[in-house]
C-alpha positions as a printed NumPy array, in Angstrom:
array([[-127.629,   50.983,   48.391],
       [-126.453,   47.44 ,   48.927],
       [-123.083,   46.198,   47.791],
       [-124.98 ,   43.659,   45.683],
       [-126.766,   46.286,   43.569],
       [-124.843,   49.504,   43.061],
       [-126.121,   52.615,   41.37 ],
       [-124.437,   51.592,   38.128],
       [-125.921,   48.088,   38.329],
       [-129.394,   49.48 ,   38.967],
       [-129.037,   51.786,   35.969],
       [-127.937,   48.961,   33.679],
       [-130.726,   46.611,   34.77 ],
       [-133.355,   49.355,   34.426],
       [-132.17 ,   50.234,   30.937],
       [-132.148,   46.559,   29.902],
       [-135.755,   46.164,   31.032],
       [-136.779,   49.326,   29.188],
       [-134.916,   48.16 ,   26.062],
       [-136.665,   44.769,   26.158],
       [-140.138,   46.278,   26.363],
       [-139.245,   48.859,   23.703],
       [-138.095,   46.085,   21.359],
       [-141.233,   44.097,   22.155],
       [-143.309,   47.145,   21.24 ],
       [-141.417,   47.61 ,   17.964],
       [-141.854,   43.933,   17.06 ],
       [-145.575,   44.249,   17.684],
       [-145.874,   47.604,   15.898],
       [-144.093,   46.431,   12.739],
       [-145.782,   43.004,   12.973],
       [-142.615,   40.936,   12.694],
       [-143.747,   37.311,   12.501],
       [-140.491,   35.397,   12.864],
       [-140.916,   32.177,   14.822],
       [-137.665,   32.742,   16.722],
       [-138.717,   36.247,   17.785],
       [-142.084,   34.969,   18.99 ],
       [-140.518,   32.14 ,   21.011],
       [-137.988,   34.436,   22.689],
       [-140.726,   36.983,   23.355],
       [-142.96 ,   34.379,   24.981],
       [-140.143,   32.986,   27.121],
       [-138.928,   36.346,   28.423],
       [-142.086,   38.411,   28.844],
       [-143.239,   37.098,   32.234],
       [-139.779,   37.256,   33.864],
       [-139.331,   40.789,   32.535],
       [-142.777,   41.787,   33.832],
       [-141.785,   40.544,   37.281],
       [-138.451,   42.364,   36.991],
       [-140.312,   45.511,   35.932],
       [-142.375,   45.511,   39.121],
       [-139.457,   44.571,   41.379],
       [-136.991,   47.099,   39.976],
       [-139.585,   49.871,   39.927],
       [-140.051,   49.288,   43.664],
       [-136.277,   49.121,   44.225],
       [-135.84 ,   52.308,   42.201],
       [-138.445,   54.184,   44.231],
       [-136.782,   53.021,   47.441],
       [-133.395,   54.069,   46.034],
       [-134.686,   57.536,   45.139],
       [-135.944,   58.125,   48.659],
       [-132.856,   56.864,   50.491],
       [-129.635,   57.359,   48.564],
       [-127.504,   59.987,   46.939],
       [-128.888,   60.35 ,   43.447],
       [-126.871,   60.165,   40.244],
       [-128.284,   61.641,   37.049],
       [-128.319,   58.499,   34.871],
       [-129.785,   56.4  ,   37.651],
       [-132.653,   58.849,   38.067],
       [-133.187,   58.903,   34.287],
       [-133.265,   55.096,   34.154],
       [-135.762,   54.907,   37.039],
       [-138.022,   57.487,   35.375],
       [-137.841,   55.574,   32.065],
       [-138.64 ,   52.364,   33.921],
       [-141.644,   54.013,   35.554],
       [-142.899,   55.244,   32.173],
       [-142.369,   51.764,   30.749],
       [-144.36 ,   50.275,   33.639],
       [-147.229,   52.685,   33.008],
       [-147.233,   51.942,   29.269],
       [-147.113,   48.203,   29.908],
       [-150.007,   48.246,   32.368],
       [-151.947,   50.565,   30.058],
       [-151.532,   48.105,   27.158],
       [-153.444,   45.456,   29.108],
       [-156.613,   47.589,   29.232]])
């Protein structure tokens, strides 16, 4: 892995993306209608969708090339499940 993105950094970023989409799901599920929550959600959703695709690809590349650590693998699997759930919610 690059010096720019270590295994620990990849794990943290993956878990942040999963946490964002989990919180977005909970806001939608419990129908929280706060104006501030809606504004932040609208501003961050597209960048997080792009990050979801990019870091899923980076995670797959990481799994095929590097020595694997347990929490990194868990975060990549969670990110993959989040990507599937997100794409599934569009249809």
